[in-house]
């Protein structure tokens, strides 16, 4: 388990090493993988924008509530950025080895967290908990 | 493109799925999204007028320049026929630029 994690982390910072194994797939598949990577990067950027915007514009909320929401969004951005690289490396390696593409729980986790956050915000706004 | 006296222009063989072009636009969209965040950071610096906020916003702008450099490099590579997969420099450059921007976001809280 720990060996697998360190191997993955090493690949994040030295992704050129995946070229050492397997055969180069059709360039269009690699480009599709690259666009998915960029879409995750944009998701991370959107979360950063959300974090800054919450702190700047939701001035009706108490400081603690505002900062907590902003930090959760920024932490989500870190997760999305690493996930972008992690999944790109895994898919690229699977394509080079001719394996099935790796399945991942991350999209489901992100979707659940987004839905949960939306419900929470509705509750806070309707019940007026977070006012000054 | 028959030779009826005009100058011949040679294009790389076109991919019917326009994959390189779509990837090119994906990079452009990403740098544009980056600008939105840098603009938000600049607004914070203008509103708060503290030295820390100004320095943080400037760091965000530098991170955007780094991202722009990576994008330009990649777009140049994508304009060749049958471009190679994205390399380590692009992955690392993008990841570090985004992480730098997240740190800027944390500083601005």
Short mmCIF file of N, CA and C in Angstrom, two decimals, chain B residues 38-80:
data_model
loop_
_atom_site.label_atom_id
_atom_site.label_comp_id
_atom_site.label_asym_id
_atom_site.label_seq_id
_atom_site.Cartn_x
_atom_site.Cartn_y
_atom_site.Cartn_z
N UNK B 38 -6.91 35.33 -11.09
CA UNK B 38 -5.94 36.40 -10.85
C UNK B 38 -6.68 37.75 -10.74
N UNK B 39 -7.74 37.93 -11.56
CA UNK B 39 -8.51 39.18 -11.49
C UNK B 39 -9.19 39.32 -10.13
N UNK B 40 -9.73 38.19 -9.61
CA UNK B 40 -10.34 38.23 -8.28
C UNK B 40 -9.30 38.61 -7.22
N UNK B 41 -8.09 38.03 -7.35
CA UNK B 41 -7.02 38.35 -6.40
C UNK B 41 -6.65 39.82 -6.50
N UNK B 42 -6.61 40.36 -7.72
CA UNK B 42 -6.28 41.77 -7.91
C UNK B 42 -7.34 42.65 -7.25
N UNK B 43 -8.60 42.21 -7.34
CA UNK B 43 -9.67 42.98 -6.70
C UNK B 43 -9.48 43.03 -5.19
N UNK B 44 -9.12 41.88 -4.61
CA UNK B 44 -8.88 41.85 -3.16
C UNK B 44 -7.77 42.85 -2.81
N UNK B 45 -6.68 42.84 -3.62
CA UNK B 45 -5.56 43.74 -3.33
C UNK B 45 -6.01 45.20 -3.42
N UNK B 46 -6.88 45.51 -4.41
CA UNK B 46 -7.35 46.89 -4.57
C UNK B 46 -8.25 47.31 -3.42
N UNK B 47 -9.09 46.37 -2.94
CA UNK B 47 -10.04 46.71 -1.88
C UNK B 47 -9.33 46.82 -0.54
N UNK B 48 -8.44 45.84 -0.25
CA UNK B 48 -7.82 45.81 1.08
C UNK B 48 -6.63 46.75 1.20
N UNK B 49 -5.93 46.96 0.11
CA UNK B 49 -4.78 47.88 0.07
C UNK B 49 -3.73 47.58 1.13
N UNK B 50 -3.59 46.29 1.49
CA UNK B 50 -2.52 45.93 2.41
C UNK B 50 -1.34 45.40 1.59
N UNK B 51 -0.13 45.56 2.14
CA UNK B 51 1.07 45.13 1.40
C UNK B 51 1.00 43.63 1.11
N UNK B 52 0.51 42.86 2.09
CA UNK B 52 0.44 41.41 1.92
C UNK B 52 -0.46 41.03 0.75
N UNK B 53 -1.64 41.70 0.67
CA UNK B 53 -2.58 41.38 -0.40
C UNK B 53 -1.99 41.75 -1.77
N UNK B 54 -1.28 42.89 -1.83
CA UNK B 54 -0.69 43.31 -3.12
C UNK B 54 0.38 42.31 -3.55
N UNK B 55 1.24 41.91 -2.59
CA UNK B 55 2.30 40.93 -2.92
C UNK B 55 1.67 39.61 -3.37
N UNK B 56 0.61 39.17 -2.65
CA UNK B 56 -0.06 37.91 -3.01
C UNK B 56 -0.64 37.98 -4.42
N UNK B 57 -1.32 39.12 -4.73
CA UNK B 57 -1.90 39.26 -6.06
C UNK B 57 -0.81 39.27 -7.12
N UNK B 58 0.34 39.90 -6.83
CA UNK B 58 1.45 39.93 -7.78
C UNK B 58 1.98 38.51 -8.01
N UNK B 59 2.05 37.71 -6.92
CA UNK B 59 2.48 36.32 -7.07
C UNK B 59 1.49 35.54 -7.95
N UNK B 60 0.20 35.83 -7.79
CA UNK B 60 -0.81 35.20 -8.63
C UNK B 60 -0.58 35.52 -10.10
N UNK B 61 -0.25 36.80 -10.38
CA UNK B 61 0.03 37.21 -11.75
C UNK B 61 1.26 36.48 -12.30
N UNK B 62 2.28 36.30 -11.44
CA UNK B 62 3.49 35.57 -11.87
C UNK B 62 3.15 34.11 -12.18
N UNK B 63 2.29 33.52 -11.32
CA UNK B 63 1.88 32.13 -11.56
C UNK B 63 1.17 32.03 -12.91
N UNK B 64 0.36 33.06 -13.23
CA UNK B 64 -0.33 33.06 -14.52
C UNK B 64 0.68 33.14 -15.67
N UNK B 65 1.71 33.95 -15.52
CA UNK B 65 2.74 34.05 -16.57
C UNK B 65 3.42 32.69 -16.78
N UNK B 66 3.69 31.99 -15.67
CA UNK B 66 4.31 30.66 -15.78
C UNK B 66 3.38 29.72 -16.55
N UNK B 67 2.08 29.79 -16.20
CA UNK B 67 1.08 28.95 -16.87
C UNK B 67 1.00 29.28 -18.36
N UNK B 68 1.09 30.58 -18.65
CA UNK B 68 1.03 31.03 -20.05
C UNK B 68 2.20 30.47 -20.85
N UNK B 69 3.38 30.44 -20.23
CA UNK B 69 4.58 29.91 -20.87
C UNK B 69 4.40 28.44 -21.22
N UNK B 70 3.86 27.69 -20.24
CA UNK B 70 3.62 26.26 -20.47
C UNK B 70 2.65 26.09 -21.63
N UNK B 71 1.58 26.92 -21.63
CA UNK B 71 0.56 26.82 -22.68
C UNK B 71 1.16 27.11 -24.05
N UNK B 72 1.96 28.17 -24.13
CA UNK B 72 2.55 28.53 -25.43
C UNK B 72 3.42 27.39 -25.97
N UNK B 73 4.21 26.79 -25.05
CA UNK B 73 5.08 25.68 -25.41
C UNK B 73 4.27 24.52 -25.97
N UNK B 74 3.18 24.20 -25.25
CA UNK B 74 2.37 23.05 -25.63
C UNK B 74 1.66 23.32 -26.96
N UNK B 75 1.16 24.56 -27.12
CA UNK B 75 0.43 24.87 -28.35
C UNK B 75 1.37 24.78 -29.55
N UNK B 76 2.63 25.20 -29.35
CA UNK B 76 3.60 25.07 -30.43
C UNK B 76 3.80 23.60 -30.79
N UNK B 77 3.89 22.74 -29.76
CA UNK B 77 4.08 21.31 -30.02
C UNK B 77 2.85 20.73 -30.71
N UNK B 78 1.66 21.26 -30.37
CA UNK B 78 0.42 20.71 -30.93
C UNK B 78 0.23 21.09 -32.39
N UNK B 79 0.97 22.10 -32.87
CA UNK B 79 0.76 22.53 -34.25
C UNK B 79 1.53 21.63 -35.23
N UNK B 80 2.33 20.70 -34.71
CA UNK B 80 2.98 19.74 -35.60
C UNK B 80 2.03 18.58 -35.88
#
